[in-house]
Coordinates of C-alpha atoms in Angstrom, one line a residue:
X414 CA 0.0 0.0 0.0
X415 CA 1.7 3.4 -1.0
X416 CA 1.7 6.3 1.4
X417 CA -1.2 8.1 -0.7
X418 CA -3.6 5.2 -0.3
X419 CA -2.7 5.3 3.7
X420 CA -3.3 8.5 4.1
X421 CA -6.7 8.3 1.9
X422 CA -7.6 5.3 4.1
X423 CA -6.1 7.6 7.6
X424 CA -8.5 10.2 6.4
X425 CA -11.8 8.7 5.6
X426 CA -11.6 6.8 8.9
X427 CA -10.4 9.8 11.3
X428 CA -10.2 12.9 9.5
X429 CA -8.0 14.6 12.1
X430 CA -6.1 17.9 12.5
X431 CA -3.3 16.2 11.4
X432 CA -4.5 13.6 8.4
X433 CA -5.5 17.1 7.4
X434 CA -2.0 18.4 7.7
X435 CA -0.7 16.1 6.0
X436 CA -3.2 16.3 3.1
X437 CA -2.1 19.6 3.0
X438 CA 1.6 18.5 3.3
X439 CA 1.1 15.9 0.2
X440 CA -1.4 18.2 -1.8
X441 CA -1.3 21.9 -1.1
X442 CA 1.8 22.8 -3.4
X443 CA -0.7 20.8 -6.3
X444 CA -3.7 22.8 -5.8
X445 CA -1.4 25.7 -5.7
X446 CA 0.0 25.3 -9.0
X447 CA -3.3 24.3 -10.5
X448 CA -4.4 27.9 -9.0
X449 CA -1.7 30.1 -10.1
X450 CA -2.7 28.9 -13.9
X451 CA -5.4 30.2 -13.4
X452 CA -5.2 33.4 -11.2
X453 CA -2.9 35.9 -9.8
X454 CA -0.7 34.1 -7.0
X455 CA -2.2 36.2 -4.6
X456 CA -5.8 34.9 -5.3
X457 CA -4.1 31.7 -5.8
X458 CA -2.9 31.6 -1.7
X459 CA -6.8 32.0 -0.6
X460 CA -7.9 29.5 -3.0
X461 CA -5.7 27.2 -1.3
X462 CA -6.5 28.4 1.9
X463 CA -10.5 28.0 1.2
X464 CA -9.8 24.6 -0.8
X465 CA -8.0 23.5 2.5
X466 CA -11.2 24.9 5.3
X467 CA -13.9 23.2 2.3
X468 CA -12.2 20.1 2.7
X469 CA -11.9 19.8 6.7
X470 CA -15.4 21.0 6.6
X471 CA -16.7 18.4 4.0
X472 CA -14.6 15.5 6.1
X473 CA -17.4 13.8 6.7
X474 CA -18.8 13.3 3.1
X475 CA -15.1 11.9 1.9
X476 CA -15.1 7.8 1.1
X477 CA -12.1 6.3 -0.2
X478 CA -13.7 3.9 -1.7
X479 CA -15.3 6.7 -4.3
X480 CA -11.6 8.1 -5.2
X481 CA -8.6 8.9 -4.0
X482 CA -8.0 12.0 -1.7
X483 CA -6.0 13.6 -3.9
X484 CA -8.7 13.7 -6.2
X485 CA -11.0 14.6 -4.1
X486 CA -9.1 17.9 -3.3
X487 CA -8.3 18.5 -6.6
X488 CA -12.0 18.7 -7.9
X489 CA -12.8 20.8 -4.7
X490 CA -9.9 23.4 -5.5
X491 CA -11.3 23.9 -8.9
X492 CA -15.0 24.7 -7.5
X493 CA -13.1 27.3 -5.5
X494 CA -11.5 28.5 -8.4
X495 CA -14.6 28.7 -9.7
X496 CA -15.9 30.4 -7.1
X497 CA -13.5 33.4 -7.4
X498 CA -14.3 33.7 -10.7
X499 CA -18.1 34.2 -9.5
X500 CA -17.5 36.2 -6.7
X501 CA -15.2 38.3 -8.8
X502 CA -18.1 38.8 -11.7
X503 CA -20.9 39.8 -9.0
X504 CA -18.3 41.9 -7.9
X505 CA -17.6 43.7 -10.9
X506 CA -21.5 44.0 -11.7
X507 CA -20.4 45.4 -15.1
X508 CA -21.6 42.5 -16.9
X509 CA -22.3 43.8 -20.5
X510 CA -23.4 41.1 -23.0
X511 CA -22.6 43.0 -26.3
X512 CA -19.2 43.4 -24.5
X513 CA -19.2 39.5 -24.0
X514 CA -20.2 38.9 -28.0
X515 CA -17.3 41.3 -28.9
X516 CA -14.7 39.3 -26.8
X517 CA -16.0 35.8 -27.6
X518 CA -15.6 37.3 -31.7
X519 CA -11.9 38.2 -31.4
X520 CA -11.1 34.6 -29.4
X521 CA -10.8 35.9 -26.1
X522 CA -13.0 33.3 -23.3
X523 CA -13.9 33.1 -19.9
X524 CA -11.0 31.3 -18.2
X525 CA -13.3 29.0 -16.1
X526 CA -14.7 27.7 -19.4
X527 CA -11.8 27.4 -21.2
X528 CA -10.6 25.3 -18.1
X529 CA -14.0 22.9 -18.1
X530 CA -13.5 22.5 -22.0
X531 CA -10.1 22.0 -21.8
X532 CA -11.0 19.0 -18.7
X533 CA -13.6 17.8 -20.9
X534 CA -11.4 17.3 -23.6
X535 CA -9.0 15.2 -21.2
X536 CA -11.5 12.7 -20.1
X537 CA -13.0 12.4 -23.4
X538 CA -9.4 11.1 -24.8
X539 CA -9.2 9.3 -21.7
X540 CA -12.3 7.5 -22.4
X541 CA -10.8 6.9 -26.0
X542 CA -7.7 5.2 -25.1
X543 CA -9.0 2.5 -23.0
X544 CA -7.5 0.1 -20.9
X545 CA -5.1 -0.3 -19.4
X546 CA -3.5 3.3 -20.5
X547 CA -6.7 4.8 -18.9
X548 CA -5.9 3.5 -15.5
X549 CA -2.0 4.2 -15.6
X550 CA -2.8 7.7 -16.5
X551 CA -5.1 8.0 -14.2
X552 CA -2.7 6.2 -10.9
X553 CA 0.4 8.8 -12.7
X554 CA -1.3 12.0 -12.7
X555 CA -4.3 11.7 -9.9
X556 CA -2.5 9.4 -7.4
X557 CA 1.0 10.7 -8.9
X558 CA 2.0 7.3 -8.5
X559 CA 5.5 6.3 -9.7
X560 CA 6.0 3.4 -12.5
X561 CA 7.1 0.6 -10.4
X562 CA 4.0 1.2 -7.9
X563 CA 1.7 1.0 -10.7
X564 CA 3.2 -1.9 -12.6
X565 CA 3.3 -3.7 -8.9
X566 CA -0.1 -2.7 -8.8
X567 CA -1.3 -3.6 -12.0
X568 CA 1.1 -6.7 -11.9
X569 CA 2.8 -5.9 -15.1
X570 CA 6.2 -5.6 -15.7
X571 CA 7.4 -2.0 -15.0
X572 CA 8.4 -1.7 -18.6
X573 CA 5.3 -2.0 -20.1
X574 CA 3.5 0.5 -17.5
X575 CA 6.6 3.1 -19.1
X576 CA 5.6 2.4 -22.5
X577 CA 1.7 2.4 -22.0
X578 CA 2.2 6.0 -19.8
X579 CA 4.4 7.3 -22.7
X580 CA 1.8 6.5 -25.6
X581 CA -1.2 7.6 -23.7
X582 CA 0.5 10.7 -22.7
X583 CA 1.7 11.5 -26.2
X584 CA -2.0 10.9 -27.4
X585 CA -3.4 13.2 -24.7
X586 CA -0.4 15.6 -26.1
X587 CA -1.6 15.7 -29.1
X588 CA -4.8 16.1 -29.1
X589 CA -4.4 19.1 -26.7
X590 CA -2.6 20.6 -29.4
X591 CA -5.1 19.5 -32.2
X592 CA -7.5 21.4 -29.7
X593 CA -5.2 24.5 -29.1
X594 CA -3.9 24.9 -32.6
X595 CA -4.4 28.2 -34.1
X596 CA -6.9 28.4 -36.5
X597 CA -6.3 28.4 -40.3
X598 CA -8.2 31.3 -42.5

């Protein structure tokens, strides 16, 4: 059992002040990063700090057997980046939808879209790859599990794990770019 699934497990039976610090410990530098792509680093700190008091408030409703923890913070940081971007819209009040038309026209979105497309996109070529490359990805980047824990995992041999993480990630590389590319007049 890795130290991520422990700590899932430590957490869903006694969500403590300090299962909590150490989710923070494991996790807060992630939701951090994810934040800052999307926001000042200024904003970025309270998002974390908000992700962080949503999940010790939300203890409760956390099952390992749905997900791992990781993942569970993960999709609660980007509701609170989400949340900014509300909060930061009501704030403005300035909403003007001619305004809107004219920046959709010249390519310039709403961030918090752009990021739901752009996650839509991932699990739609995530769907398309299938197994087993679904389920390394997955382990690599949600559970940011190393090769020879998935391949001991999986019970395959670490090699093929490498080469299965190294196609699907070149597919999901690729199709982000066939997404991304500039358009052609």
């Amino acid at each position: 059992m890795t130290d991520v699934e422990r700590l899932s497990l430590a957490f869903a039976a006694d969500a403590s002040p300090e299962t909590l610090r150490l989710a923070y410990e494991r996790w807060g530098g992630m939701v951090y990063a994810i934040a800052c792509r999307a926001m000042a680093p200024h904003d970025a700190e309270d998002v974390v700090q908000q992700t962080f008091v949503s999940v010790w408030r939300s203890r409760d409703a956390y099952d390992a057997a749905n997900g791992p923890l990781g993942a569970w913070i993960i999709a609660i940081a980007r509701r609170r980046i989400a949340d900014h971007y509300r909060s930061r819209a009501a704030k403005e009040q300035a909403f003007d939808p001619h305004d809107l038309a004219e920046r959709l026209e010249r390519g310039e979105g709403d961030p918090v879209l752009d990021a739901v497309a752009d996650a839509l996109t991932v699990q739609e070529e995530l769907e398309r790859i299938g197994e087993p490359q679904r389920t390394i990805v997955r382990l690599a980047v949600l559970e940011d599990r190393s090769t020879a824990s998935i391949a001991e995992a999986l019970d395959m041999p670490i090699g093929t794990v490498k080469s299965h993480l190294s196609r699907a990630l070149r597919r999901l590389r690729e199709r982000w770019e066939d997404t991304h590319a500039a358009p052609v007049d």
